[in-house]
Tab-separated table of C-alpha atoms in Angstrom:
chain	number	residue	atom	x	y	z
A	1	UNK	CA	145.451	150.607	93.068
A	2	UNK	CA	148.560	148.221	93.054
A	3	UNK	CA	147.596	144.594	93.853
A	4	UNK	CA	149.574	143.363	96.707
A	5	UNK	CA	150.875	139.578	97.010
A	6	UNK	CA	149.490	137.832	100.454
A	7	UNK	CA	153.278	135.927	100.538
A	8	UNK	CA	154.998	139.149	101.129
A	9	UNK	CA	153.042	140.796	103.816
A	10	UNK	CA	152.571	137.489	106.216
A	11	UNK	CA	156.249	137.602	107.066
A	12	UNK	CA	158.844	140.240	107.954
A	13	UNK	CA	162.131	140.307	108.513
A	14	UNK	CA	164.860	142.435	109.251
A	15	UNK	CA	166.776	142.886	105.536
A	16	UNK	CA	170.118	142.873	106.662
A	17	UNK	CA	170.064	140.311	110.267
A	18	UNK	CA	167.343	138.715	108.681
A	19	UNK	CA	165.972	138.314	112.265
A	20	UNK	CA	161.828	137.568	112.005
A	21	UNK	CA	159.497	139.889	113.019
A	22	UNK	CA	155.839	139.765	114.125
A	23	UNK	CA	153.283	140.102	111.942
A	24	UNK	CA	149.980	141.448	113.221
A	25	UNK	CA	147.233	139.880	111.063
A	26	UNK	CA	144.623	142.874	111.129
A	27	UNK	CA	147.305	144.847	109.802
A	28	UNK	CA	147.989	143.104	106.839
A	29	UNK	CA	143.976	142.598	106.348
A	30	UNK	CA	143.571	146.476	106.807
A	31	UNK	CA	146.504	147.165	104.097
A	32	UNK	CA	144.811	144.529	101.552
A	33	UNK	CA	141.381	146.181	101.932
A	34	UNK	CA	142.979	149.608	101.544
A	35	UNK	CA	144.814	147.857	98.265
A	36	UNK	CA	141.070	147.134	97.229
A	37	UNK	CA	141.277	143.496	97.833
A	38	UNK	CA	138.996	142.190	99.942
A	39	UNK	CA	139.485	138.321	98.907
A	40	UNK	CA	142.740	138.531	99.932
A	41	UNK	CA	142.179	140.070	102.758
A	42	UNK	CA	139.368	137.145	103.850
A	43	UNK	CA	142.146	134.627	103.198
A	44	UNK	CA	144.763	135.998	105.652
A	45	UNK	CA	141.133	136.419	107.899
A	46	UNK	CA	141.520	132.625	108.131
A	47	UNK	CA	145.257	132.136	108.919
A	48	UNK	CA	145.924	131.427	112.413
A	49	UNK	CA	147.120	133.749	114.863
A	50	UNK	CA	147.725	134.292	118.683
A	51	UNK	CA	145.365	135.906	121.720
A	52	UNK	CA	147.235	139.551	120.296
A	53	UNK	CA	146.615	138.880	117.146
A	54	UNK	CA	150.083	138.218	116.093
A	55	UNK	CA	150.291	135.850	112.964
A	56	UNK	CA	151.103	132.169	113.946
A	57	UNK	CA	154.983	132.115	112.635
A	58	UNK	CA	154.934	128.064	112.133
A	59	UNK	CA	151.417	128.109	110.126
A	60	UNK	CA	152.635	131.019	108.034
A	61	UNK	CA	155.699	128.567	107.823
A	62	UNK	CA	154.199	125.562	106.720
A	63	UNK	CA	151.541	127.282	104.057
A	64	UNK	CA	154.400	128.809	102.339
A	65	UNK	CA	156.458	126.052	102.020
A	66	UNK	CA	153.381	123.842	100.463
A	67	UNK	CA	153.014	126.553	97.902
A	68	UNK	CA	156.703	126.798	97.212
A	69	UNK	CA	156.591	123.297	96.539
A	70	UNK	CA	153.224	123.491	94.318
A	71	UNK	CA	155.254	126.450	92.700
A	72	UNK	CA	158.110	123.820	92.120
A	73	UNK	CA	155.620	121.339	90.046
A	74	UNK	CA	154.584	124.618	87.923
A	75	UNK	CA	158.778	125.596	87.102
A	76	UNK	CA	159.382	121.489	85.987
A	77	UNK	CA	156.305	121.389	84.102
A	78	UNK	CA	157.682	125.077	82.133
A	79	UNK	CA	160.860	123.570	81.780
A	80	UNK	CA	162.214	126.597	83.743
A	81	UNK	CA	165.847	124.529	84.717
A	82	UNK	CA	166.323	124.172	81.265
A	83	UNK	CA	165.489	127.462	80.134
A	84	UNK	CA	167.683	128.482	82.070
A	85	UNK	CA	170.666	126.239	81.744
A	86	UNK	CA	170.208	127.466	77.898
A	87	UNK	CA	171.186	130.969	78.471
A	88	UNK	CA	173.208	129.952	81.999
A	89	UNK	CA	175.863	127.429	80.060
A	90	UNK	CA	176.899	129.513	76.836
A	91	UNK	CA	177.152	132.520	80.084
A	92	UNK	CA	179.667	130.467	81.679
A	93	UNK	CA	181.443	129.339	78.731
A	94	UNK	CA	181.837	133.365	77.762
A	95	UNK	CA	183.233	133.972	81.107
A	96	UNK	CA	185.748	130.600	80.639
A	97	UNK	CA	186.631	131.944	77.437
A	98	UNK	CA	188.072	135.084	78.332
A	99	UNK	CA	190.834	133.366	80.439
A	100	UNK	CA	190.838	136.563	82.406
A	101	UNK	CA	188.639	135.214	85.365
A	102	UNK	CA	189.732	131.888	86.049
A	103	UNK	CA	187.797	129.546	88.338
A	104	UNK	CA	185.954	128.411	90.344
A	105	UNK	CA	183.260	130.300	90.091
A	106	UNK	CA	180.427	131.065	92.414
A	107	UNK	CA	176.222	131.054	91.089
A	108	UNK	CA	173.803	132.407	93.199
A	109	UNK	CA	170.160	132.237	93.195
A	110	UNK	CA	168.675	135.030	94.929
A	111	UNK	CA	165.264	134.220	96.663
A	112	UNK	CA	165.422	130.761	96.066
A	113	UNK	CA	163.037	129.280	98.434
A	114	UNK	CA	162.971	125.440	98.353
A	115	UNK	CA	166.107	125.711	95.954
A	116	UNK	CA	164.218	124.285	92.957
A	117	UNK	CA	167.111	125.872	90.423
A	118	UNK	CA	169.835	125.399	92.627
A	119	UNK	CA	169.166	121.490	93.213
A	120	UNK	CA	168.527	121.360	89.952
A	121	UNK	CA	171.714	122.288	88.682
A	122	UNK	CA	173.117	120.319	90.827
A	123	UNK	CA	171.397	116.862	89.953
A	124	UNK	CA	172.465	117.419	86.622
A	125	UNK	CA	175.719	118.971	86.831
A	126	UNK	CA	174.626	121.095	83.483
A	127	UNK	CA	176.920	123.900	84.460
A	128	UNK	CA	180.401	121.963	85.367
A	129	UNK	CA	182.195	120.680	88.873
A	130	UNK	CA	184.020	124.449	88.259
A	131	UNK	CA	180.603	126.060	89.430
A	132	UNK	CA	179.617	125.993	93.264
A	133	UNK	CA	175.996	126.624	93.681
A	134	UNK	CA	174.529	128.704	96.526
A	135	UNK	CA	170.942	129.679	97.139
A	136	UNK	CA	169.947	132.338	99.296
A	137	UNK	CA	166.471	133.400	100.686
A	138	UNK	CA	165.600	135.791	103.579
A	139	UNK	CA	162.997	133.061	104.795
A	140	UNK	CA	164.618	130.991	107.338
A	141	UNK	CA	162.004	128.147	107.066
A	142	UNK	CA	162.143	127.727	103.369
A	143	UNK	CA	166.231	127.731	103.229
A	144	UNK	CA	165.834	125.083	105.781
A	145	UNK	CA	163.680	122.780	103.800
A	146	UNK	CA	166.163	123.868	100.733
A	147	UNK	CA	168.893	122.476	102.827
A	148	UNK	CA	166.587	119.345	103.926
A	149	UNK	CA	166.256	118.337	100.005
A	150	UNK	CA	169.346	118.732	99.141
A	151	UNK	CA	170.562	116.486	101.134
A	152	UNK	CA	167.929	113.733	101.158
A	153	UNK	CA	169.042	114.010	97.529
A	154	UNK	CA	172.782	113.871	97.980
A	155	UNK	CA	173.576	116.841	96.080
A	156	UNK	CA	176.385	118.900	96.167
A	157	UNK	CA	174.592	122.473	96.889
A	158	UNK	CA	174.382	124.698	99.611
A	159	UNK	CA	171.715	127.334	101.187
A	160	UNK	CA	172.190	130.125	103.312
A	161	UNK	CA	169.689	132.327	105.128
A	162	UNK	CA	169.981	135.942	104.788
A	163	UNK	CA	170.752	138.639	102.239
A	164	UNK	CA	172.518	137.547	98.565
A	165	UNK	CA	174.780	140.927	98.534
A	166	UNK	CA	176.079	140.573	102.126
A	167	UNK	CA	177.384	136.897	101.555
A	168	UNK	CA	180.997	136.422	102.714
A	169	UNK	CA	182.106	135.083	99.155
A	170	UNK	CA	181.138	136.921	96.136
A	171	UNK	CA	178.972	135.862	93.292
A	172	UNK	CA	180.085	135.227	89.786
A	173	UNK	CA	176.913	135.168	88.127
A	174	UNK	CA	173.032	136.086	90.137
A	175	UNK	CA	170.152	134.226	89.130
A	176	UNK	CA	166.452	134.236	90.002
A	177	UNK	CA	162.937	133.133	88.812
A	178	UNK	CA	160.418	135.204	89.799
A	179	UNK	CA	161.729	137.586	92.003
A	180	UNK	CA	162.052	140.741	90.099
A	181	UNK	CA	158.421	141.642	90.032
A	182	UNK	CA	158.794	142.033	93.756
A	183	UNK	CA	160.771	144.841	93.576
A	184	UNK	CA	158.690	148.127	92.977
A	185	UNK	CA	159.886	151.330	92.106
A	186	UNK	CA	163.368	153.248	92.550
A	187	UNK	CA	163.673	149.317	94.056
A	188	UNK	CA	164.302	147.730	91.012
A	189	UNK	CA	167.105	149.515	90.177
A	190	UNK	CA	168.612	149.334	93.174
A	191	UNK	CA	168.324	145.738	93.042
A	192	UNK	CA	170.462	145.578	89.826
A	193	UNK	CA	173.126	148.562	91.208
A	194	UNK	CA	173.748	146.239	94.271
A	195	UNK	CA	174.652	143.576	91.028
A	196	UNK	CA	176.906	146.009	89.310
A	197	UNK	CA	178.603	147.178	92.365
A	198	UNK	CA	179.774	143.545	93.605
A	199	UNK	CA	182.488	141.502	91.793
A	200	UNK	CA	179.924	139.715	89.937
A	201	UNK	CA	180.346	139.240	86.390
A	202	UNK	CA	176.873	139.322	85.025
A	203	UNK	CA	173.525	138.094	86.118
A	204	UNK	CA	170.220	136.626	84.868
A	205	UNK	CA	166.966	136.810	86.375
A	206	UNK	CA	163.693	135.552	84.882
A	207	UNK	CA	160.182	136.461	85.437
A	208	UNK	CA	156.863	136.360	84.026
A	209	UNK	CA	156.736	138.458	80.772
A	210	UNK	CA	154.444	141.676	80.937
A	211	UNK	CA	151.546	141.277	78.052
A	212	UNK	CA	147.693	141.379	78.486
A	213	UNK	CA	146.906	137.648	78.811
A	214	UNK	CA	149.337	136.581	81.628
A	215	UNK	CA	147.134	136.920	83.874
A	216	UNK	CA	144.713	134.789	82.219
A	217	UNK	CA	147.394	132.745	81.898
A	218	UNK	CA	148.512	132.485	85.630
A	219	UNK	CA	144.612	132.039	86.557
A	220	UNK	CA	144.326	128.712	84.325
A	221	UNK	CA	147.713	127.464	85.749
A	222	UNK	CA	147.100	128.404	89.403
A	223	UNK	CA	143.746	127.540	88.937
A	224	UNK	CA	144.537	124.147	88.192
A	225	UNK	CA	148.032	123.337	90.205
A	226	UNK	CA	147.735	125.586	93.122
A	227	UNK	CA	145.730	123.542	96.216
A	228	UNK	CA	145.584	126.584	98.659
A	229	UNK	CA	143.909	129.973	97.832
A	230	UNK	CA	146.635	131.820	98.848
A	231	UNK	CA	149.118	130.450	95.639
A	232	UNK	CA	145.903	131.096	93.396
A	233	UNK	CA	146.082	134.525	94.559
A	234	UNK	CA	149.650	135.345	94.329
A	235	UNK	CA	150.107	133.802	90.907
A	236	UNK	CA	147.612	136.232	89.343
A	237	UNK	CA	148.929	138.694	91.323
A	238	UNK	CA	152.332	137.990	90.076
A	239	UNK	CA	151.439	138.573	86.596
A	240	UNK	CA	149.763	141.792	86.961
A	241	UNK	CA	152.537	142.510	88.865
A	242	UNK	CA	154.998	142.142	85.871
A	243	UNK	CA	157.452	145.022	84.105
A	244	UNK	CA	157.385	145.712	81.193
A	245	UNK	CA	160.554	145.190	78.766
A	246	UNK	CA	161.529	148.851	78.627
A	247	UNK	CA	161.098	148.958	82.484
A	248	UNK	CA	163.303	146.217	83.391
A	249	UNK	CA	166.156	147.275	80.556
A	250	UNK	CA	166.036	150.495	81.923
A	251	UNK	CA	166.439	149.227	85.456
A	252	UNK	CA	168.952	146.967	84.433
A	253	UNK	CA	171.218	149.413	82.856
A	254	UNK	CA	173.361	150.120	85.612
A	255	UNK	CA	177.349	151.357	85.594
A	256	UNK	CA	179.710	148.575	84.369
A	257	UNK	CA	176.967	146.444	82.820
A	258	UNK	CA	175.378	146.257	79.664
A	259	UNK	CA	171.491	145.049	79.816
A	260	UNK	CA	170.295	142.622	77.680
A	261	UNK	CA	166.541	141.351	77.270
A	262	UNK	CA	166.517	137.653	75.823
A	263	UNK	CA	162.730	136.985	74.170
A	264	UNK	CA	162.154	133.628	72.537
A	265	UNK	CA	160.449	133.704	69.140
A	266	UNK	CA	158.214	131.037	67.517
A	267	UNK	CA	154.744	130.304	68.866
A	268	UNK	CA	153.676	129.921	72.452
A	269	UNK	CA	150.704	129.426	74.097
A	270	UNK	CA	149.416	132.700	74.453
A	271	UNK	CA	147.171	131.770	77.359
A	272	UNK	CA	150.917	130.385	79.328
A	273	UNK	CA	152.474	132.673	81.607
A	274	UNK	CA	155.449	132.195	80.467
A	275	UNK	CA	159.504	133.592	82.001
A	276	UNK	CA	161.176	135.992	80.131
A	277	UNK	CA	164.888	136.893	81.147
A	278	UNK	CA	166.805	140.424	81.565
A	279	UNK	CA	170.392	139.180	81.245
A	280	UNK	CA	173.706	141.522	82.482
A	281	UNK	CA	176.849	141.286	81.649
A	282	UNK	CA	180.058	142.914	82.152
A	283	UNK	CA	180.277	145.138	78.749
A	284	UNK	CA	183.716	143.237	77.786
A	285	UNK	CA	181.469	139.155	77.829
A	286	UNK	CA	178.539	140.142	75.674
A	287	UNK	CA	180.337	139.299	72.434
A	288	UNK	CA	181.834	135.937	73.756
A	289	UNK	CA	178.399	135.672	75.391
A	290	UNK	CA	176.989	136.250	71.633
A	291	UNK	CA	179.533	133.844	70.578
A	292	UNK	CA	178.630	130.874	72.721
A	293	UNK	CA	174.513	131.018	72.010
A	294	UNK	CA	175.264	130.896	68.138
A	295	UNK	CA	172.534	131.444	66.040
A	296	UNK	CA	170.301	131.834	69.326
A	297	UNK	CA	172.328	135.531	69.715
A	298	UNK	CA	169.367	136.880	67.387
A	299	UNK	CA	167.054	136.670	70.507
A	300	UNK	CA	169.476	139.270	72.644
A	301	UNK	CA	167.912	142.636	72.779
A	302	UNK	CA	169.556	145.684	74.491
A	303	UNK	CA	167.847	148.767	75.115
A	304	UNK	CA	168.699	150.681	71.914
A	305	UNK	CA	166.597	147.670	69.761
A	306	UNK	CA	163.508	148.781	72.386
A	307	UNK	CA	163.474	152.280	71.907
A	308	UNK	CA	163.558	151.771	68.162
A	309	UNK	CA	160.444	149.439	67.910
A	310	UNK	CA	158.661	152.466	70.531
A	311	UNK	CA	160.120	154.914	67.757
């Protein structure tokens, strides 16, 4: 059976309102033990809830933002902001270069809980005062502490609670880290058509790479970084829960938009979970995309390169 993540079964929410919905805690301890999990289902057994048995909502809401902001310390100590600033600024400079979309232009950051990426970008200004930079989440409580930082840190962001493809304003470019594993099934691909159907230009969305020792991986990082059992959990999870390369090209290759797999070569740690992007572009960018990385192009994959290394 599938592994389920505790994170995504303590809270509910309407997908389009976004409106928050009870949570009944024997529930989500009956669908864990039916997952064949039982030590994820004793540590929901130990979150709070009320006399009907109803999940506390401002417990659930204060555990998850502690392990968002553990899972912050994890993305600056794998460099994740500039990893993706590397792929994100010769993107931009493809879509500049065209002169057929002028700016400004619009990033947004799909699940980004405390806004790690977004503030980021922000602090450093790696992408240009041309790019406005929006993070969106369907947790109210973690877009609120988003908000909270960014302004204790003065930066010029902004965070808005609800779904990324009903937004007012459309997106230039959609980013996230370590969403995409989330999705499961006819899901995923729906997830990228909702991409290719907008305005948006192209997107790029990391998550852990798929190989046998992530999880080991995730279990020495969580192991050591993660304070509460319920991050320990849901990082080994996570990388269990990864797709494959072939999966998330295939996903990926939606009308209008030519998928792209970018996988970094040298040595690694083999015992690191580490990100691994699926990159989309509108088919008429990828060579001024190709153009702007240089001699880093050699890393872009599309699905044709896949199906010949399976051949």
């Amino acid at each position: 059976m599938h592994q389920l993540e505790i994170s995504d079964l303590i809270t509910a929410v309407e997908p389009r309102s976004g409106r928050r919905l009870p949570v009944r805690r024997a529930q989500v301890i009956q669908q864990l033990r039916e997952s064949g999990d039982e030590r994820a289902a004793r540590i929901v057994a130990q979150l709070p809830a009320d006399q009907d048995g109803v999940l506390d909502p401002h417990a659930v809401d204060r555990l998850l933002i502690s392990v968002h902001t553990e899972l912050q310390r994890l993305s600056e100590e794998l460099r994740v902001g500039e990893r993706l600033v590397h792929l994100l600024g010769p993107l931009f400079t493809a879509i500049r270069s065209t002169g057929a979309h002028p700016g400004p232009y619009r990033l947004v950051d799909i699940g980004c809980g405390l806004g790690y990426l977004v503030r980021r970008l922000a602090a450093t200004n790696a992408l240009g005062a041309d790019v406005e930079l929006v993070g969106v989440d369907l947790d109210a409580a973690l877009v609120g502490e988003a908000e909270r930082l960014a302004r204790a840190e003065g930066l010029d962001c902004r965070f808005a609670h609800g779904n990324a493809f009903d937004m007012p304003e459309a997106a230039t470019v959609y980013v996230s880290t370590g969403v995409l594993h989330h999705f499961r099934g006819p899901a995923l691909a729906e997830f990228f058509q909702a991409q290719a159907a907008s305005p948006a230009l192209a997107f790029c969305h990391f998550d852990i790479a798929a190989t046998r020792l992530a999880p080991v991986g995730a279990w020495v990082f969580h192991r050591a970084r993660m304070r509460h059992p319920l991050g320990r959990h849901d990082g080994v999870v996570s990388a269990r829960r990864a797709h494959s390369d072939e999966t998330l090209l295939r996903a990926a290759a939606a009308p209008g938009v030519q998928p792209l797999l970018y996988e970094p070569r040298g040595s690694v740690n083999p015992f690191c979970t580490t990100l691994r992007p699926v990159i989309g572009v509108r088919p008429h960018l990828e060579a001024p995309l190709r153009l702007a990385l240089g001699r880093a192009a050699r890393r872009l994959v599309g699905p044709e390169h896949l199906a010949e290394v399976s051949a």
